[in-house]
CSV table of C-alpha atoms in Angstrom, one decimal:
chain,number,residue,atom,x,y,z
T,490,UNK,CA,-29.1,-26.5,-8.3
T,491,UNK,CA,-26.5,-24.0,-7.2
T,492,UNK,CA,-22.9,-24.3,-6.1
T,493,UNK,CA,-22.8,-22.8,-2.6
T,494,UNK,CA,-19.7,-21.6,-0.8
T,495,UNK,CA,-18.3,-19.1,1.7
T,496,UNK,CA,-17.0,-15.6,0.7
T,497,UNK,CA,-14.0,-15.4,3.1
T,498,UNK,CA,-12.9,-12.3,5.0
T,499,UNK,CA,-9.5,-10.8,4.0
T,500,UNK,CA,-6.7,-13.1,5.1
T,501,UNK,CA,-8.7,-16.3,5.2
T,502,UNK,CA,-9.3,-19.1,2.7
T,503,UNK,CA,-10.6,-22.6,2.3
T,504,UNK,CA,-14.1,-24.0,1.7
T,505,UNK,CA,-15.1,-23.0,5.2
T,506,UNK,CA,-12.8,-20.0,5.6
T,507,UNK,CA,-10.9,-21.7,8.4
T,508,UNK,CA,-7.4,-21.4,6.8
T,509,UNK,CA,-5.2,-18.4,7.0
T,510,UNK,CA,-3.7,-17.0,3.8
T,511,UNK,CA,0.1,-16.6,3.5
T,512,UNK,CA,2.0,-13.8,1.8
T,513,UNK,CA,2.4,-14.0,-1.9
T,514,UNK,CA,5.4,-12.7,-3.8
T,515,UNK,CA,7.5,-12.8,-6.9
T,516,UNK,CA,9.7,-15.9,-7.5
T,517,UNK,CA,13.1,-14.3,-8.4
T,518,UNK,CA,14.5,-17.6,-9.5
T,519,UNK,CA,12.0,-17.7,-12.4
T,520,UNK,CA,11.0,-14.1,-13.1
T,521,UNK,CA,12.4,-10.8,-11.8
T,522,UNK,CA,9.6,-8.6,-13.0
T,523,UNK,CA,8.7,-5.0,-12.0
T,524,UNK,CA,6.2,-3.7,-9.5
T,525,UNK,CA,3.1,-1.8,-10.5
T,526,UNK,CA,3.6,2.0,-10.7
T,527,UNK,CA,0.6,4.4,-10.9
T,528,UNK,CA,0.7,8.1,-11.2
T,529,UNK,CA,-1.6,10.8,-9.8
T,530,UNK,CA,-1.8,14.5,-10.7
T,531,UNK,CA,-4.1,17.0,-8.9
T,532,UNK,CA,-5.6,20.3,-10.0
T,533,UNK,CA,-7.1,22.0,-6.9
T,534,UNK,CA,-6.3,24.5,-4.2
T,535,UNK,CA,-8.7,23.4,-1.6
T,536,UNK,CA,-10.9,20.5,-0.6
T,537,UNK,CA,-10.7,16.7,-0.2
T,538,UNK,CA,-11.1,13.4,-2.0
T,539,UNK,CA,-10.8,9.7,-1.3
T,540,UNK,CA,-9.1,6.9,-3.1
T,541,UNK,CA,-10.4,3.4,-3.5
T,542,UNK,CA,-8.4,0.2,-4.1
T,543,UNK,CA,-10.1,-3.1,-4.6
T,544,UNK,CA,-13.3,-1.9,-2.9
T,545,UNK,CA,-11.4,-0.5,0.2
T,546,UNK,CA,-11.6,3.2,0.8
T,547,UNK,CA,-9.1,5.6,2.3
T,548,UNK,CA,-9.9,8.3,4.8
T,549,UNK,CA,-10.5,11.8,3.5
T,550,UNK,CA,-7.4,13.1,1.7
T,551,UNK,CA,-6.7,16.8,1.9
T,552,UNK,CA,-5.6,18.7,-1.2
T,553,UNK,CA,-2.3,19.6,0.5
T,554,UNK,CA,-1.4,16.2,1.9
T,555,UNK,CA,2.3,15.4,2.0
T,556,UNK,CA,3.9,12.3,0.4
T,557,UNK,CA,4.5,10.6,3.7
T,558,UNK,CA,0.9,11.2,4.8
T,559,UNK,CA,-0.5,9.9,1.6
T,560,UNK,CA,1.7,6.8,1.8
T,561,UNK,CA,0.5,6.1,5.3
T,562,UNK,CA,-3.2,6.5,4.3
T,563,UNK,CA,-2.8,4.0,1.5
T,564,UNK,CA,-0.9,1.6,3.7
T,565,UNK,CA,-3.8,1.8,6.2
T,566,UNK,CA,-6.0,-0.1,3.7
T,567,UNK,CA,-6.1,-3.8,4.6
T,568,UNK,CA,-5.4,-4.9,1.0
T,569,UNK,CA,-2.2,-2.8,0.6
T,570,UNK,CA,0.8,-4.2,2.5
T,571,UNK,CA,3.3,-1.6,1.3
T,572,UNK,CA,3.6,1.3,-1.2
T,573,UNK,CA,6.2,3.9,-1.9
T,574,UNK,CA,4.9,7.3,-2.6
T,575,UNK,CA,7.0,10.0,-4.1
T,576,UNK,CA,6.3,13.6,-5.3
T,577,UNK,CA,8.2,15.4,-8.0
T,578,UNK,CA,8.1,18.5,-5.8
T,579,UNK,CA,9.6,16.7,-2.8
T,580,UNK,CA,7.3,16.0,0.2
T,581,UNK,CA,4.3,18.1,-0.9
T,582,UNK,CA,1.8,19.5,-1.0
T,583,UNK,CA,-0.1,17.1,-3.3
T,584,UNK,CA,-1.9,19.9,-5.3
T,585,UNK,CA,0.7,22.6,-5.6
T,586,UNK,CA,-0.4,24.4,-8.8
T,587,UNK,CA,2.9,23.6,-10.5
T,588,UNK,CA,2.1,20.2,-11.9
T,589,UNK,CA,3.3,18.0,-9.1
T,590,UNK,CA,3.3,14.3,-10.2
T,591,UNK,CA,2.7,11.6,-7.6
T,592,UNK,CA,4.3,8.2,-8.1
T,593,UNK,CA,2.7,5.2,-6.2
T,594,UNK,CA,4.8,2.0,-6.4
T,595,UNK,CA,2.9,-1.1,-5.2
T,596,UNK,CA,5.9,-2.8,-3.5
T,597,UNK,CA,3.7,-5.0,-1.4
T,598,UNK,CA,1.1,-6.0,-4.0
T,599,UNK,CA,2.3,-8.4,-6.7
T,600,UNK,CA,1.3,-8.6,-10.3
T,601,UNK,CA,-0.9,-6.3,-12.5
T,602,UNK,CA,-3.1,-4.5,-10.0
T,603,UNK,CA,-6.3,-2.5,-10.7
T,604,UNK,CA,-6.1,1.3,-10.9
T,605,UNK,CA,-6.7,3.5,-7.9
T,606,UNK,CA,-10.1,5.1,-8.2
T,607,UNK,CA,-10.9,8.7,-7.2
T,608,UNK,CA,-14.2,8.9,-5.2
T,609,UNK,CA,-16.0,11.6,-3.2
T,610,UNK,CA,-14.4,14.5,-5.1
T,611,UNK,CA,-14.8,17.6,-3.0
T,612,UNK,CA,-11.8,19.4,-4.4
T,613,UNK,CA,-12.1,23.1,-5.3
T,614,UNK,CA,-10.2,24.8,-8.2
T,615,UNK,CA,-10.4,28.5,-7.6
T,616,UNK,CA,-8.9,29.2,-11.0
T,617,UNK,CA,-12.0,27.8,-12.5
T,618,UNK,CA,-15.6,27.9,-11.2
T,619,UNK,CA,-14.4,27.6,-7.6
T,620,UNK,CA,-17.3,25.2,-6.8
T,621,UNK,CA,-17.0,22.0,-4.9
T,622,UNK,CA,-15.9,19.3,-7.3
T,623,UNK,CA,-14.3,21.7,-9.8
T,624,UNK,CA,-10.9,20.3,-8.9
T,625,UNK,CA,-9.8,16.9,-10.0
T,626,UNK,CA,-7.2,14.1,-9.5
T,627,UNK,CA,-6.2,12.2,-12.7
T,628,UNK,CA,-4.8,8.7,-12.5
T,629,UNK,CA,-2.4,7.3,-15.0
T,630,UNK,CA,-1.7,3.5,-15.3
T,631,UNK,CA,-0.4,0.8,-17.6
T,632,UNK,CA,2.3,2.8,-19.4
T,633,UNK,CA,0.4,6.2,-19.5
T,634,UNK,CA,2.5,9.1,-18.5
T,635,UNK,CA,2.5,12.7,-17.3
T,636,UNK,CA,5.3,14.3,-19.3
T,637,UNK,CA,8.5,12.4,-18.7
T,638,UNK,CA,7.1,10.4,-15.8
T,639,UNK,CA,5.7,7.1,-16.9
T,640,UNK,CA,3.5,4.5,-15.1
T,641,UNK,CA,4.1,0.8,-15.6
T,642,UNK,CA,2.1,-2.4,-15.4
T,643,UNK,CA,3.2,-4.8,-12.6
T,644,UNK,CA,4.8,-8.0,-14.0
T,645,UNK,CA,5.9,-9.7,-10.7
T,646,UNK,CA,4.4,-13.1,-10.1
T,647,UNK,CA,1.9,-13.8,-7.4
T,648,UNK,CA,3.1,-17.1,-5.9
T,649,UNK,CA,2.4,-18.2,-2.4
T,650,UNK,CA,5.6,-17.9,-0.3
T,651,UNK,CA,7.3,-17.0,-3.7
T,652,UNK,CA,7.5,-20.7,-4.4
T,653,UNK,CA,10.4,-20.9,-1.9
T,654,UNK,CA,8.5,-21.9,1.2
T,655,UNK,CA,5.5,-23.7,2.7
T,656,UNK,CA,2.4,-21.9,3.9
T,657,UNK,CA,1.4,-22.5,7.5
T,658,UNK,CA,-2.3,-22.1,7.1
T,659,UNK,CA,-2.9,-22.2,10.8
T,660,UNK,CA,-1.0,-19.0,11.3
T,661,UNK,CA,-0.8,-17.5,7.8
T,662,UNK,CA,3.0,-17.4,7.7
T,663,UNK,CA,5.6,-18.8,5.3
T,664,UNK,CA,8.2,-21.3,6.4
T,665,UNK,CA,11.0,-20.6,4.0
T,666,UNK,CA,13.1,-23.3,2.4
T,667,UNK,CA,16.8,-23.4,3.2
T,668,UNK,CA,18.6,-20.5,1.5
T,669,UNK,CA,15.6,-18.2,1.2
T,670,UNK,CA,14.2,-15.5,3.5
T,671,UNK,CA,11.8,-12.5,3.6
T,672,UNK,CA,12.2,-10.1,0.7
T,673,UNK,CA,11.5,-6.4,0.0
T,674,UNK,CA,9.4,-7.2,-3.1
T,675,UNK,CA,12.4,-6.4,-5.3
T,676,UNK,CA,14.3,-9.7,-4.6
T,677,UNK,CA,16.3,-7.9,-1.9
T,678,UNK,CA,16.1,-8.6,1.8
T,679,UNK,CA,13.1,-7.0,3.5
T,680,UNK,CA,10.0,-7.4,5.6
T,681,UNK,CA,7.4,-8.9,3.2
T,682,UNK,CA,7.7,-12.4,4.9
T,683,UNK,CA,7.3,-14.0,1.4
T,684,UNK,CA,10.5,-16.1,1.1
T,685,UNK,CA,11.4,-14.1,-2.0
T,686,UNK,CA,15.0,-13.2,-1.0
T,687,UNK,CA,17.8,-15.6,-1.9
T,688,UNK,CA,20.4,-15.7,1.0
T,689,UNK,CA,23.9,-15.3,-0.5
T,690,UNK,CA,25.9,-18.4,-0.2
């Protein structure tokens, strides 16, 4: 009296999980859209924390991590293909005591994505109680802002092979139609392997 099925590992699909999934992307012929942008702001001068995205957890993130290091840690998660991380203070540190704002653009994840979640907060704010957990990281999403810097909801579509190719489920790769190639998630040429780039005629 129950419907039974397989819960497939990441990258696999089908009733028996024997098929490989292909890249998804925005169809620029139908909808240009914008990628999801989330913001982080940290108040701490010591300690660590972790970020979770769709139940995957980063390694321990130090309070003074640089933009390049944070980007690499997020991209190490199996469900994030590519992100672009920028700091308003340049390359870091993350928690600089001067209101640094972190922008995370989900260039490799289409559509409206869930918010990053702060877990295992062991940050220390010595201007306050100075105890473990007294620091914090605040996440802004879906139009929320920190001052003049605003987040935005992703509006790109999540079409298999961007609707401009066929999915080879044996290998998990897109075979692009004539005139289309791999995009950068912004309708430009790139490495997403999603057939979302229109080759100029």
